[in-house]
């Protein structure tokens, strides 16, 4: 508690107006971050079958282009990771923000915000209060309701017959799950481009593994807690708390230098790339973490500890009601029938080569493409300052080569 008060006081000491001038995006909403660099931004409501209303942004074309019906601008749906929102794709200047890079490469960009995150907190009838039914969801609902509705919305808005899918981290496993449970969506997806691809995260290292140790050890308490409290929000976006931390990371105080921040990122995601820009820590941390449900964390812990991608194991009665059997059924990856590209890094502690070999390779029947990015950890794909050259331009090249009459870059 005393630490908390200290941090809030610190924010005051740092002269808000100066801090805002230094890190303007740390004080902005997602859509203003897109507009600040001169990109066109549109906002769409994605309404799911179970009543959630999700913000989806569109960047219809790049900075230097105009709307142009005489050339081809294929749609890309970008789905974000756990604990972040779509802002993970545009937290940097245009040269190193994935969404901006791909818009400038001639694509029509759609950025989904999943339910429960900062920009996915609306519902037709429920409110996101503590313990509300609003929070009773996991990746099962995010795949089967959020992602299917988002794909349909992209096709409706653009009039195109299919869209590319880009997922990062949680967004990659959502791509697999969506197609495994809804094979009719194979015809609506051109290919899956999976960045930091999640198998089951069975081989995770660092702080997450430590967390799992406690999850296993305290399982009876976790089960009791879940029964008593139901599902609720975890790790909401609190810029007033995390932004000052980010300001510290820039070297704001003499006795807590940037090393501590490197260590934090290191233990969460693996050693940061040399091109990780710690000067932007305040911006990054004011848009992360972003909220999810406690059930979702439990479901992910289930995947990791069992090493299998199954639906949420509620309890025998609830499983019977939902699935018609007492155990949760696995996602059938044999139903996935689109080309798959994996972009992965050896320094990535959350999703890595062994994880890909353990679950993705044996279960996927399609040929795989993609590339290894040496020296990248889990978050570098989205925010390292050389990510255009290492990840996104090669990906854009693959997509551009598949399309005729592409709009010029
Ligand atoms: C690193 O972050 C600082 C602060 O936001 C920014 O001014 C600078 O342009 C960034 N560097 C690169 C290479 O993106
Ligand atoms: C999984 O899907 C494949 C192909 O769509 C099908 O042949 C197979 O029977 C399914 N497996 C199960 C266990 O349902
Ligand atoms: C529209 O696209 C075509 C083909 O790429 C190009 O020749 C033309 O200059 C573009 N027009 C505008 C207004 O950008």
XYZ file of C-alpha atoms and ligand atoms in Angstrom:
451
model
C 0.000 0.000 0.000
C 2.778 2.409 0.900
C 4.430 1.567 -2.445
C 1.230 2.458 -4.227
C 0.952 5.834 -2.558
C 4.590 6.457 -3.345
C 4.018 5.773 -7.048
C 0.997 8.044 -7.227
C 2.882 10.817 -5.455
C 5.745 10.281 -7.863
C 3.505 10.846 -10.846
C 2.558 14.205 -9.358
C 6.234 15.088 -8.782
C 7.089 14.283 -12.359
C 5.124 17.337 -13.543
C 2.268 15.857 -15.560
C 2.474 18.421 -18.358
C 6.153 17.717 -18.958
C 5.593 13.967 -18.733
C 2.741 14.225 -21.223
C 4.872 16.218 -23.634
C 7.581 13.553 -23.429
C 5.295 10.530 -23.827
C 2.106 11.757 -25.486
C 0.787 8.245 -26.281
C 0.945 7.333 -22.603
C -2.028 9.684 -22.164
C -3.983 8.763 -25.301
C -6.810 6.423 -26.209
C -6.130 3.789 -28.842
C -7.849 5.544 -31.724
C -6.016 8.823 -31.033
C -2.714 6.924 -31.145
C -3.582 5.863 -34.708
C -4.617 9.378 -35.791
C -1.601 11.071 -34.229
C 0.665 9.799 -37.014
C -1.689 10.853 -39.810
C -3.374 7.493 -40.436
C -7.106 7.306 -41.153
C -8.933 5.455 -38.355
C -12.476 4.089 -38.342
C -14.305 2.475 -35.418
C -16.709 -0.475 -35.801
C -18.840 -2.277 -33.238
C -18.448 -6.051 -33.400
C -21.552 -7.533 -31.765
C -21.147 -11.152 -30.676
C -23.844 -13.844 -30.520
C -23.741 -13.645 -26.723
C -24.189 -9.876 -26.596
C -20.680 -8.409 -26.160
C -19.913 -5.244 -28.133
C -16.245 -4.999 -29.092
C -14.367 -2.035 -30.544
C -12.678 -2.863 -33.816
C -10.473 -0.238 -35.511
C -9.840 -0.024 -39.205
C -6.901 1.667 -40.902
C -8.255 1.573 -44.463
C -5.010 2.706 -46.106
C -1.530 4.000 -45.371
C -0.260 7.475 -44.566
C 0.723 8.433 -48.088
C -2.054 6.685 -50.034
C -5.612 7.617 -50.865
C -8.740 5.486 -51.026
C -8.410 3.893 -54.469
C -10.881 1.456 -55.946
C -8.744 0.678 -58.996
C -6.197 -1.302 -56.960
C -6.419 -4.236 -54.564
C -6.073 -3.732 -50.789
C -6.503 -7.155 -49.120
C -7.949 -7.100 -45.611
C -5.938 -8.231 -42.594
C -7.546 -8.991 -39.228
C -5.050 -8.528 -36.380
C -5.823 -10.260 -33.072
C -3.880 -9.249 -29.970
C -2.303 -11.187 -27.102
C -3.162 -11.807 -23.445
C -3.072 -8.799 -21.145
C -2.874 -6.278 -23.981
C -5.307 -4.701 -26.454
C -4.910 -3.963 -30.147
C -2.638 -1.068 -29.107
C 0.222 -3.585 -28.997
C 0.233 -3.249 -32.810
C 0.703 0.541 -32.877
C 2.644 1.603 -29.776
C 5.695 2.786 -31.729
C 6.312 5.382 -34.448
C 5.132 4.261 -37.934
C 8.470 2.650 -38.870
C 8.195 0.055 -36.088
C 4.452 -0.394 -35.467
C 3.098 -3.554 -37.154
C -0.332 -2.088 -38.012
C 1.209 1.039 -39.583
C 3.851 -0.938 -41.465
C 1.211 -3.199 -43.035
C -1.127 -0.271 -43.846
C 1.774 1.438 -45.633
C 2.487 -1.856 -47.433
C -0.930 -1.615 -49.123
C -3.260 -3.569 -46.827
C -6.628 -2.750 -45.245
C -6.046 -3.239 -41.508
C -8.625 -4.330 -38.926
C -7.695 -4.395 -35.231
C -9.958 -6.388 -32.925
C -10.187 -5.802 -29.181
C -11.254 -8.955 -27.344
C -13.979 -9.064 -24.674
C -12.933 -8.025 -21.180
C -10.111 -5.742 -22.312
C -10.208 -1.957 -22.043
C -11.946 -1.642 -25.435
C -14.168 -4.708 -25.037
C -16.158 -3.783 -21.962
C -19.606 -3.181 -23.470
C -22.495 -5.666 -23.510
C -26.150 -5.497 -24.580
C -27.434 -6.311 -21.075
C -24.516 -6.998 -18.666
C -22.183 -4.540 -16.939
C -18.503 -5.308 -16.236
C -18.840 -5.037 -12.447
C -16.875 -7.256 -10.058
C -18.288 -10.777 -10.108
C -20.812 -9.959 -12.871
C -21.775 -12.677 -15.378
C -19.941 -10.439 -17.858
C -16.674 -12.062 -16.666
C -17.817 -15.670 -17.162
C -15.854 -16.354 -20.303
C -12.566 -17.906 -21.433
C -10.726 -18.355 -24.727
C -13.592 -20.713 -25.696
C -15.966 -17.762 -26.026
C -13.284 -15.427 -27.396
C -12.642 -17.885 -30.254
C -16.198 -18.996 -30.945
C -17.960 -15.643 -30.528
C -15.495 -12.712 -30.685
C -13.283 -13.983 -33.486
C -16.032 -15.382 -35.721
C -18.021 -12.129 -35.378
C -14.897 -10.078 -36.153
C -14.124 -12.102 -39.299
C -17.702 -11.650 -40.523
C -17.534 -7.915 -39.820
C -14.303 -7.538 -41.821
C -15.877 -9.311 -44.808
C -19.076 -7.275 -44.501
C -17.231 -3.918 -44.343
C -14.782 -4.626 -47.190
C -16.985 -6.772 -49.419
C -14.014 -9.167 -49.731
C -14.552 -12.941 -49.654
C -11.732 -13.733 -47.237
C -9.211 -12.024 -44.966
C -5.690 -12.651 -43.738
C -5.380 -13.452 -40.033
C -2.489 -12.170 -37.941
C -2.329 -13.327 -34.342
C 0.185 -12.566 -31.646
C 0.562 -14.852 -28.618
C -3.010 -15.495 -27.341
C -4.178 -14.262 -30.753
C -2.397 -17.217 -32.390
C -4.110 -19.920 -30.365
C -7.426 -18.111 -30.927
C -6.809 -18.494 -34.666
C -6.295 -22.248 -34.302
C -9.306 -22.617 -31.993
C -11.630 -20.568 -34.199
C -10.964 -22.763 -37.233
C -10.891 -26.018 -35.243
C -14.384 -25.398 -33.822
C -15.796 -23.584 -36.873
C -14.443 -25.318 -40.000
C -16.871 -23.298 -42.143
C -14.594 -20.308 -41.428
C -11.675 -21.890 -43.334
C -13.070 -20.389 -46.544
C -13.121 -16.931 -44.940
C -9.403 -16.964 -43.986
C -6.640 -16.726 -46.620
C -3.900 -17.838 -44.222
C -2.913 -17.665 -40.558
C 0.195 -15.618 -39.772
C 1.073 -16.596 -36.223
C 3.573 -14.369 -34.429
C 4.935 -15.834 -31.192
C 2.794 -18.942 -31.836
C 1.226 -20.676 -28.847
C 1.183 -24.486 -28.695
C 0.180 -25.034 -25.084
C 2.973 -22.988 -23.474
C 3.930 -26.280 -21.819
C 7.605 -25.309 -21.968
C 7.263 -21.795 -20.565
C 10.215 -20.389 -18.606
C 10.728 -17.533 -16.181
C 8.121 -15.865 -13.981
C 5.193 -17.591 -15.653
C 6.599 -20.996 -14.740
C 7.017 -19.794 -11.180
C 3.356 -18.708 -11.178
C 2.335 -22.141 -12.447
C 4.244 -23.824 -9.660
C 2.054 -21.947 -7.175
C -1.050 -22.686 -9.229
C -0.334 -26.434 -8.978
C 0.665 -26.285 -5.335
C -2.348 -24.251 -4.299
C -4.867 -25.966 -6.620
C -7.376 -26.770 -3.834
C -7.378 -23.128 -2.748
C -7.716 -21.998 -6.367
C -10.723 -24.321 -6.818
C -12.360 -23.094 -3.647
C -11.752 -19.475 -4.680
C -13.242 -20.081 -8.101
C -16.363 -21.689 -6.635
C -16.859 -18.965 -4.069
C -16.069 -15.871 -6.072
C -17.113 -16.876 -9.577
C -15.270 -15.069 -12.337
C -14.081 -11.474 -12.139
C -11.680 -9.060 -13.741
C -7.935 -9.502 -13.287
C -5.176 -7.019 -14.108
C -7.201 -4.105 -15.472
C -5.528 -1.253 -17.313
C -4.454 1.253 -14.667
C -2.302 3.872 -16.390
C -2.095 5.956 -13.196
C -0.277 3.028 -11.576
C 1.886 1.621 -14.363
C 2.781 4.831 -16.184
C 4.952 6.112 -13.296
C 6.690 2.731 -13.308
C 7.462 3.262 -16.979
C 8.757 6.727 -16.206
C 11.082 5.143 -13.650
C 12.271 2.729 -16.337
C 13.450 5.650 -18.439
C 15.890 6.402 -15.613
C 13.659 8.854 -13.730
C 15.212 8.180 -10.317
C 18.860 7.708 -9.439
C 18.418 4.716 -7.112
C 16.226 2.664 -9.469
C 17.848 2.637 -12.882
C 16.675 1.025 -16.108
C 18.285 -2.325 -15.176
C 15.370 -3.265 -12.975
C 13.027 -2.806 -15.930
C 15.150 -4.962 -18.206
C 15.086 -7.629 -15.509
C 11.310 -7.418 -15.234
C 10.813 -7.803 -18.992
C 13.517 -10.493 -19.007
C 11.824 -12.679 -16.408
C 8.397 -12.271 -17.986
C 9.258 -12.783 -21.644
C 12.920 -13.663 -22.092
C 15.959 -11.458 -22.762
C 14.840 -8.285 -24.617
C 16.293 -7.616 -28.065
C 19.062 -5.021 -28.351
C 16.535 -2.941 -30.275
C 13.998 -2.800 -27.417
C 13.347 0.922 -26.785
C 13.286 1.438 -23.031
C 12.693 5.182 -23.571
C 9.119 4.295 -24.492
C 8.451 2.278 -21.341
C 5.908 4.821 -20.056
C 3.906 4.452 -23.266
C 4.098 0.653 -23.188
C 3.154 0.344 -19.538
C 0.215 2.742 -19.733
C -1.407 0.410 -22.309
C -0.535 -2.832 -20.530
C -1.878 -4.841 -18.728
C -5.437 -4.487 -20.039
C -7.762 -6.821 -18.217
C -9.143 -10.313 -18.646
C -11.344 -12.659 -16.650
C -10.060 -14.886 -13.862
C -11.642 -17.869 -15.667
C -9.522 -17.074 -18.688
C -6.344 -17.267 -16.611
C -7.521 -20.581 -15.159
C -8.275 -21.957 -18.618
C -4.816 -20.990 -19.839
C -3.264 -22.564 -16.731
C -5.234 -25.721 -17.631
C -3.721 -25.791 -21.152
C -0.207 -25.275 -19.831
C -0.369 -27.850 -17.054
C -2.130 -30.539 -19.137
C -0.154 -29.791 -22.302
C -3.333 -30.120 -24.386
C -5.639 -27.635 -26.075
C -9.043 -28.542 -24.651
C -12.152 -26.560 -23.850
C -12.487 -25.185 -20.324
C -12.858 -27.883 -17.679
C -15.675 -26.374 -15.587
C -16.897 -29.318 -13.485
C -18.500 -32.644 -14.455
C -22.109 -31.357 -14.380
C -21.335 -28.130 -16.208
C -19.169 -30.030 -18.728
C -22.061 -32.412 -19.344
C -24.391 -29.476 -19.946
C -21.982 -27.662 -22.286
C -20.251 -30.494 -24.122
C -22.482 -33.540 -23.579
C -19.625 -35.346 -21.790
C -17.988 -35.083 -18.365
C -14.515 -34.220 -19.674
C -13.750 -31.155 -21.802
C -13.307 -32.079 -25.501
C -10.051 -31.188 -27.267
C -9.967 -28.678 -30.123
C -9.650 -30.722 -33.315
C -6.751 -29.063 -35.134
C -7.272 -31.435 -38.096
C -10.175 -29.179 -39.070
C -7.767 -26.307 -39.787
C -7.516 -26.105 -43.541
C -5.629 -22.902 -44.425
C -1.899 -22.252 -44.942
C -0.070 -21.441 -41.713
C 2.996 -19.263 -41.195
C 4.859 -19.248 -37.882
C 7.141 -16.393 -36.787
C 9.054 -17.372 -33.694
C 12.137 -16.520 -31.648
C 14.584 -18.611 -29.689
C 14.808 -16.023 -26.900
C 11.038 -16.138 -26.464
C 10.446 -17.735 -23.078
C 6.669 -17.962 -23.372
C 6.285 -19.631 -26.750
C 9.302 -21.323 -28.252
C 10.671 -24.059 -30.481
C 9.929 -26.942 -28.079
C 6.348 -25.694 -27.629
C 5.863 -25.568 -31.404
C 7.317 -29.080 -31.722
C 5.271 -30.387 -28.819
C 1.834 -29.327 -30.005
C 1.624 -27.387 -33.279
C 3.706 -29.576 -35.604
C 2.116 -32.927 -34.645
C -1.449 -31.615 -34.766
C -1.428 -29.485 -37.897
C -1.961 -31.235 -41.208
C -1.204 -28.198 -43.395
C 2.250 -27.274 -44.619
C 3.932 -24.643 -42.524
C 5.873 -21.573 -43.605
C 7.312 -18.623 -41.747
C 10.613 -17.739 -40.209
C 12.736 -17.727 -37.108
C 13.721 -14.361 -35.689
C 16.964 -14.817 -33.773
C 17.289 -12.700 -30.658
C 13.592 -11.854 -30.248
C 11.675 -12.482 -27.042
C 7.896 -12.689 -26.721
C 7.139 -8.965 -26.933
C 9.878 -7.938 -29.394
C 7.813 -9.040 -32.423
C 5.369 -6.218 -31.714
C 7.622 -3.464 -30.359
C 11.349 -3.937 -31.112
C 12.464 -0.978 -33.231
C 13.724 -3.249 -36.052
C 10.576 -5.412 -36.221
C 9.683 -4.146 -39.730
C 12.822 -5.595 -41.256
C 12.825 -8.760 -39.095
C 9.135 -9.739 -39.205
C 6.558 -7.513 -40.856
C 8.129 -6.625 -44.217
C 8.939 -10.292 -44.999
C 5.346 -11.186 -44.019
C 3.953 -8.391 -46.227
C 6.060 -9.713 -49.104
C 4.482 -13.186 -48.784
C 0.985 -11.661 -48.866
C 1.689 -9.179 -51.672
C 3.019 -11.975 -53.870
C -0.312 -13.802 -53.553
C -2.383 -10.874 -54.839
C -2.746 -9.214 -58.240
C -3.090 -5.463 -58.794
C -1.991 -4.629 -55.257
C -2.098 -0.945 -54.319
C 1.324 0.644 -54.445
C 3.323 1.054 -51.246
C 12.501 5.404 -28.719
O 11.580 6.082 -27.896
C 11.712 7.488 -27.850
C 10.748 8.026 -26.807
O 9.414 7.770 -27.167
C 11.437 8.059 -29.251
O 11.609 9.470 -29.259
C 12.397 7.413 -30.240
O 12.072 7.839 -31.573
C 12.314 5.892 -30.168
N 13.352 5.310 -31.014
C 13.051 4.554 -32.083
C 14.234 4.039 -32.846
O 11.915 4.263 -32.419
C -11.074 -34.275 -36.389
O -11.293 -33.740 -37.684
C -10.940 -34.634 -38.723
C -10.967 -33.897 -40.059
O -11.868 -32.833 -40.085
C -11.875 -35.852 -38.671
O -11.568 -36.752 -39.702
C -11.708 -36.518 -37.300
O -12.637 -37.569 -37.158
C -11.925 -35.515 -36.166
N -11.543 -36.161 -34.905
C -12.345 -36.180 -33.852
C -11.824 -36.855 -32.635
O -13.470 -35.671 -33.873
C -4.699 3.965 -57.762
O -3.995 2.758 -58.007
C -3.443 2.648 -59.304
C -2.834 1.264 -59.455
O -1.919 1.008 -58.409
C -2.400 3.783 -59.484
O -1.857 3.729 -60.798
C -3.045 5.146 -59.264
O -2.088 6.159 -59.285
C -3.761 5.157 -57.879
N -4.505 6.401 -57.730
C -4.424 7.127 -56.594
C -5.291 8.355 -56.550
O -3.689 6.853 -55.659
